[in-house]
C-alpha positions as a Python dict, from the first residue, in 0.01 Angstrom:
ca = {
    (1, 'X'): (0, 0, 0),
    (2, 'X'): (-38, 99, -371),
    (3, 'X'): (279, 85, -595),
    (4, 'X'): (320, 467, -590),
    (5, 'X'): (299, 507, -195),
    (6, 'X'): (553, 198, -131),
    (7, 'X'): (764, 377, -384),
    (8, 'X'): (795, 688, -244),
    (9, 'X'): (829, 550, 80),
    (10, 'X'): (1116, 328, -47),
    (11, 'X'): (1317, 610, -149),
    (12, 'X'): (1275, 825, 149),
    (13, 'X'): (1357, 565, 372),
    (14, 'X'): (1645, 484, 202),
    (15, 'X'): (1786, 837, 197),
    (16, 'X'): (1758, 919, 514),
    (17, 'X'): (1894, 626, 650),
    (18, 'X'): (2219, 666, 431),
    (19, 'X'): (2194, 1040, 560),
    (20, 'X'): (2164, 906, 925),
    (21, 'X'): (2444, 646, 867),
    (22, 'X'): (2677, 907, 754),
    (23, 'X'): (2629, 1137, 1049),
    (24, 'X'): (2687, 856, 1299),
    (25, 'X'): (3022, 781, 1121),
    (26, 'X'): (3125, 1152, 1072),
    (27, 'X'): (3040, 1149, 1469),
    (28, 'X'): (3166, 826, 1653),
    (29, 'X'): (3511, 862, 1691),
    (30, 'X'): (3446, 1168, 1934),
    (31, 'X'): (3349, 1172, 2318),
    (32, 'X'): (3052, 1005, 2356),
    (33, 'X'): (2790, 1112, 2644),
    (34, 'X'): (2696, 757, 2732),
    (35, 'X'): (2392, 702, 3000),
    (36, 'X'): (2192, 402, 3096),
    (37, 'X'): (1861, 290, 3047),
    (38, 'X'): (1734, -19, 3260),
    (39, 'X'): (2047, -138, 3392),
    (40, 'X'): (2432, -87, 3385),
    (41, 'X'): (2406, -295, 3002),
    (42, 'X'): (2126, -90, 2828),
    (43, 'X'): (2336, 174, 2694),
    (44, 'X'): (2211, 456, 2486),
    (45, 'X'): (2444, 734, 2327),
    (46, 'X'): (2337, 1098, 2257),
    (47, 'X'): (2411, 975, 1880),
    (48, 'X'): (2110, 730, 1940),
    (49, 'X'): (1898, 1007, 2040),
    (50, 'X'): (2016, 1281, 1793),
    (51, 'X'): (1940, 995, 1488),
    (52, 'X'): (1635, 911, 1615),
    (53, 'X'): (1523, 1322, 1639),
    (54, 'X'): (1681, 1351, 1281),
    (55, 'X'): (1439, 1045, 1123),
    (56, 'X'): (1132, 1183, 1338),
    (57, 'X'): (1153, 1538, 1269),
    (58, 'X'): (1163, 1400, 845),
    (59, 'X'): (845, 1159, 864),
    (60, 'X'): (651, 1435, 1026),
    (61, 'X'): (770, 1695, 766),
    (62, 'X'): (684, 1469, 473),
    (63, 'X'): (468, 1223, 638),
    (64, 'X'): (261, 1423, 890),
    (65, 'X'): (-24, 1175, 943),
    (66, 'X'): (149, 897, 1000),
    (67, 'X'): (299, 796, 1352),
    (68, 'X'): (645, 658, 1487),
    (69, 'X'): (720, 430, 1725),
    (70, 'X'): (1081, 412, 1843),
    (71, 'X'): (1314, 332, 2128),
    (72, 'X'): (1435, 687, 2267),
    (73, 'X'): (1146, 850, 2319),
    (74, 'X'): (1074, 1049, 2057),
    (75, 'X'): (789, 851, 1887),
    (76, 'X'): (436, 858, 1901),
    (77, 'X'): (233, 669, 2252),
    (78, 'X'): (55, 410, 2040),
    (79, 'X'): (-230, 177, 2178),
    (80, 'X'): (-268, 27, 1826),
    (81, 'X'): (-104, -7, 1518),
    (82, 'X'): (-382, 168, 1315),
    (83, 'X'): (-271, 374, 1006),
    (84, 'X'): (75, 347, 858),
    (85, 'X'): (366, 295, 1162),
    (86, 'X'): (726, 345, 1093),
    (87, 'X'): (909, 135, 1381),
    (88, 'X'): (1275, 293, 1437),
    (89, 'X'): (1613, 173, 1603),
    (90, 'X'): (1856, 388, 1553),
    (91, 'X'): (2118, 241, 1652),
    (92, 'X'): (1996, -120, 1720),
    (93, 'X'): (2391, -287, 1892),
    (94, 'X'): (2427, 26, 2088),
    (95, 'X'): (2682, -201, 2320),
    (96, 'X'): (2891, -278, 1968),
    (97, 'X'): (2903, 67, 1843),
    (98, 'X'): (3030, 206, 2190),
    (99, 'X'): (3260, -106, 2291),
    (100, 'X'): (3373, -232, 1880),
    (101, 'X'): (3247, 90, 1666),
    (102, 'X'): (3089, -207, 1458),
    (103, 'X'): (2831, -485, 1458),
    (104, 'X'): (2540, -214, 1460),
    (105, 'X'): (2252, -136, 1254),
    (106, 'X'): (1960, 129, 1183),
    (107, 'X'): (1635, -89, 1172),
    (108, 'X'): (1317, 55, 1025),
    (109, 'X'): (1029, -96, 970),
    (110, 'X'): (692, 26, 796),
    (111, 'X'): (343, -105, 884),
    (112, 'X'): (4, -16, 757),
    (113, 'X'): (-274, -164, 951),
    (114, 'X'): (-78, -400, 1147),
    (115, 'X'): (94, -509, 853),
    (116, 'X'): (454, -526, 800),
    (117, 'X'): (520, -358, 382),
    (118, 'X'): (845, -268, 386),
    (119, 'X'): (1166, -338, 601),
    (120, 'X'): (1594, -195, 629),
    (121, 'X'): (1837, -342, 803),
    (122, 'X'): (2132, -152, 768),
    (123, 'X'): (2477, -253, 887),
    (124, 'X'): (2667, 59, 896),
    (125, 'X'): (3009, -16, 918),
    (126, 'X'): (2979, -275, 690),
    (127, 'X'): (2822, -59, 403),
    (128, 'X'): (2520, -338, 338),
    (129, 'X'): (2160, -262, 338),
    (130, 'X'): (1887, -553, 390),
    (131, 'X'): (1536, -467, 231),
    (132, 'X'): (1269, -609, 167),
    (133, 'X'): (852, -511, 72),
    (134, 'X'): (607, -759, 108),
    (135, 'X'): (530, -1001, -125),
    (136, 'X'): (842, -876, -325),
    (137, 'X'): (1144, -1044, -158),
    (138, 'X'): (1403, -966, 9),
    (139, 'X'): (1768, -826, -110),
    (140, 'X'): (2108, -763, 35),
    (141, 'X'): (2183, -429, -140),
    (142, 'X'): (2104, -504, -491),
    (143, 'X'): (2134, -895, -486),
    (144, 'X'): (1781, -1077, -394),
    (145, 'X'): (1840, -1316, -173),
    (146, 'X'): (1707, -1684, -206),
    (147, 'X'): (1447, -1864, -31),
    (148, 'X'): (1545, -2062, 267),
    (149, 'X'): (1724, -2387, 217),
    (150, 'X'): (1462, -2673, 270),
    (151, 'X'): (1688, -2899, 374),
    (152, 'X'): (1796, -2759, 700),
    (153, 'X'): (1769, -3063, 1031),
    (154, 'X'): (1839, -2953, 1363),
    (155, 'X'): (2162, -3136, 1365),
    (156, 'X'): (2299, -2937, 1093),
    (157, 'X'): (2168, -2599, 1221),
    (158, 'X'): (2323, -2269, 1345),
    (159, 'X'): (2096, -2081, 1635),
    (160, 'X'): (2177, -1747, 1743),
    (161, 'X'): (2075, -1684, 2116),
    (162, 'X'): (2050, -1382, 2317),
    (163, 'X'): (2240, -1487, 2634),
    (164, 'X'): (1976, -1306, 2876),
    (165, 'X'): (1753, -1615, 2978),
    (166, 'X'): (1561, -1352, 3213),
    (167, 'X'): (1206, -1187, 3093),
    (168, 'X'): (942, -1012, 3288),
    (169, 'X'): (666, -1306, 3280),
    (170, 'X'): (857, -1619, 3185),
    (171, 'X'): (1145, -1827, 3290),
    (172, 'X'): (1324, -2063, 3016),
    (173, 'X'): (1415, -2400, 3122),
    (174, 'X'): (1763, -2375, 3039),
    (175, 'X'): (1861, -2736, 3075),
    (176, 'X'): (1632, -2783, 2756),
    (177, 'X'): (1831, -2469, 2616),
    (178, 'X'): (2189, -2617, 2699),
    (179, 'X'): (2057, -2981, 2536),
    (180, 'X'): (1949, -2772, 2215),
    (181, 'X'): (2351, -2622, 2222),
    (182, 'X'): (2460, -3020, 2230),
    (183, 'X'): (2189, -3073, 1948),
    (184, 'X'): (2277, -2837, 1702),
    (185, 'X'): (2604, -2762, 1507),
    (186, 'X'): (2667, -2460, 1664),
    (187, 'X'): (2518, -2143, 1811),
    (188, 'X'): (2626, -1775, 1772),
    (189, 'X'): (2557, -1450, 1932),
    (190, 'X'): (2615, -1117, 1735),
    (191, 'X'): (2473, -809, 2017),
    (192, 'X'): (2246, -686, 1732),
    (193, 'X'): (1933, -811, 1704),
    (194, 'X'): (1834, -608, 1372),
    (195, 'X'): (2166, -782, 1258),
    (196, 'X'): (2077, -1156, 1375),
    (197, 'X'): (1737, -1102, 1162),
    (198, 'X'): (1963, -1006, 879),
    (199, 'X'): (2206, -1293, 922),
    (200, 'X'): (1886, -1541, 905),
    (201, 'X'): (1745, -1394, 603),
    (202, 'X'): (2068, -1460, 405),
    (203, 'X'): (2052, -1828, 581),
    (204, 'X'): (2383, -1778, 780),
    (205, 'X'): (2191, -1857, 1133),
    (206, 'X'): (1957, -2115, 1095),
    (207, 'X'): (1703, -1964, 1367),
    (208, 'X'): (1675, -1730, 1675),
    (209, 'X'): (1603, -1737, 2029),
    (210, 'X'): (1588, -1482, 2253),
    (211, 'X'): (1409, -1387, 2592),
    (212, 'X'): (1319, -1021, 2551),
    (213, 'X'): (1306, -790, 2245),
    (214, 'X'): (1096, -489, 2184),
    (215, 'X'): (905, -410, 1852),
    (216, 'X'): (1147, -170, 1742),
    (217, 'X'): (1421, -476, 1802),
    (218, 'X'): (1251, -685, 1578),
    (219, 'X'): (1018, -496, 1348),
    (220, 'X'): (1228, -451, 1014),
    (221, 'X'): (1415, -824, 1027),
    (222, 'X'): (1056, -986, 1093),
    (223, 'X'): (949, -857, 743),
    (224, 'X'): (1280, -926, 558),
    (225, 'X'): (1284, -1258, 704),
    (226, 'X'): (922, -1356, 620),
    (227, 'X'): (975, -1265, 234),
    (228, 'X'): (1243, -1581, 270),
    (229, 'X'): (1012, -1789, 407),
    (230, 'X'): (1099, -1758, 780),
    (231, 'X'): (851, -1745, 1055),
    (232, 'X'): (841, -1525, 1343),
    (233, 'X'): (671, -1603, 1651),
    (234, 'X'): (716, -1560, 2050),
    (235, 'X'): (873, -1874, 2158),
    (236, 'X'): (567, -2001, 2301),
    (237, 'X'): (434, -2018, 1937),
    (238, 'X'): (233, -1696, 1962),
    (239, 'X'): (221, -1409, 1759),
    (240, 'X'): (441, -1162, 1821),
    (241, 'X'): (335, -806, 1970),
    (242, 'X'): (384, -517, 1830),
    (243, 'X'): (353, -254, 2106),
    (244, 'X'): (547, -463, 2396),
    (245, 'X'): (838, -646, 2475),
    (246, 'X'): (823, -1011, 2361),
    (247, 'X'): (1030, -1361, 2373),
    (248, 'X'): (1136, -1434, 2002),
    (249, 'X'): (1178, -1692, 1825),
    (250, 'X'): (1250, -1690, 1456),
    (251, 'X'): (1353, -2005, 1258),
    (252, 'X'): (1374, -2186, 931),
    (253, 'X'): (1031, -2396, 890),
    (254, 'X'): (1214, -2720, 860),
    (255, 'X'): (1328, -2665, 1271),
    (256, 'X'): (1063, -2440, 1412),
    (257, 'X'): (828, -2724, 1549),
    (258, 'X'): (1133, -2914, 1655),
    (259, 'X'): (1301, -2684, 1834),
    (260, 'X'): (984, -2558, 2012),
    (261, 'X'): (843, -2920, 2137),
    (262, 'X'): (1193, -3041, 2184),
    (263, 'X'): (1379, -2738, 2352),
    (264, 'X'): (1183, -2460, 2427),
    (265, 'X'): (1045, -2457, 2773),
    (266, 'X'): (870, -2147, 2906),
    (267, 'X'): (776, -2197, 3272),
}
């Protein structure tokens, strides 16, 4: 993207998702209609819907040619990431904003050609805002945030894992998972995986692993973490893919090949 375009794009981003921040907290102390998606856990609230209408119906106003690809439904049907993608979660946590009315965040991520320029990670409740445009770094609200430590072993690490071994084409070995738990210094699960992404890039987790996240999951914090030096993969190594569901794993480069020979066991 040229300066001007990533500009422009940078500020209307931003806007509208302090504008769609501030209707979800003007809204989520009332009733919420709650339904279910794939199972009893995939929750989705009209307020997920109703943000994800609001940030569609702007990028078609100001951004007519370019397409959306989002979680509710109200995206484009993509078959390739041609042209300049904006990939939306509204309300990435959805579980955490209806159980804690915290721990969630609006995720959007912009790609032109297949390539991830600019990324938000906002945590709502919390008031910070995660950015990043490629090749520029990364910053938690106005602070840039460092480069990963280089000196991270898997002994001293912290791994955030999704607790839903289950995907639709692989099994994990999760004897290898439970040794990795013994391995490393501790492992943490937050319910947001927009927020996880976030929690790597400012080097608070030391890597991720996790069985099954869409695009939209994933799409923002894969840029934001990249500009830190992170690396983003499917657990079996592979590059990720932007248009289905996917195994993650995301790590620090000191532990990725470790943790992938040693405890990562797709069968």
């Amino acid at each position: 993207m040229e300066n001007k375009t990533v500009d422009n794009y940078l500020v209307d981003a931003q806007k509208w998702i302090y504008e769609a921040a501030a209707n979800i907290k003007s809204k989520m102390n009332e009733p919420l209609e709650i339904d279910t998606k794939s199972n009893s856990n995939d929750l989705v609230t009209e307020l997920d819907k109703e943000t994800e209408r609001f940030f569609a119906s702007k990028i078609r106003e100001k951004y007519p040619n370019d397409f959306l690809y989002s979680e509710e439904g109200y995206g484009d049907k993509l078959s390739n990431f041609n042209g300049t993608v904006w990939v939306i979660d509204p309300i990435d946590g959805t579980m955490n904003f209806v159980h804690q009315k915290r721990n969630f965040a609006i995720s959007v991520g912009i790609y032109q050609e297949g390539i991830g320029e600019i990324g938000f990670i906002y945590n709502v409740m919390d008031d910070v805002l995660y950015s990043a445009v490629r090749g520029k770094g990364a910053y938690r609200n106005n602070s840039k945030l460092p480069m990963l430590k280089d000196d991270v072993k898997v002994e001293t690490s912290i791994i955030a894992l999704n607790s839903l071994w289950a995907c639709p084409n692989n099994k994990i070995n999760e004897k290898k998972v439970q040794q990795m738990i013994k391995d490393t210094r501790g492992t943490r699960s937050y319910g947001s995986a927009a927020l996880e992404f976030a929690f790597l890039a400012e080097g608070m987790v030391d890597g991720y692993l996790t069985m099954t996240l869409s695009p939209w999951d994933f799409a923002a914090g894969k840029i934001i973490y990249e500009e830190v030096g992170g690396i983003t993969t499917q657990a079996d190594g592979e590059p990720v893919d932007m248009l289905n569901a996917n195994t993650i794993f995301a790590s620090n480069r000191n532990i990725y090949d470790d943790i992938l020979r040693n405890y990562v066991d797709l069968k």
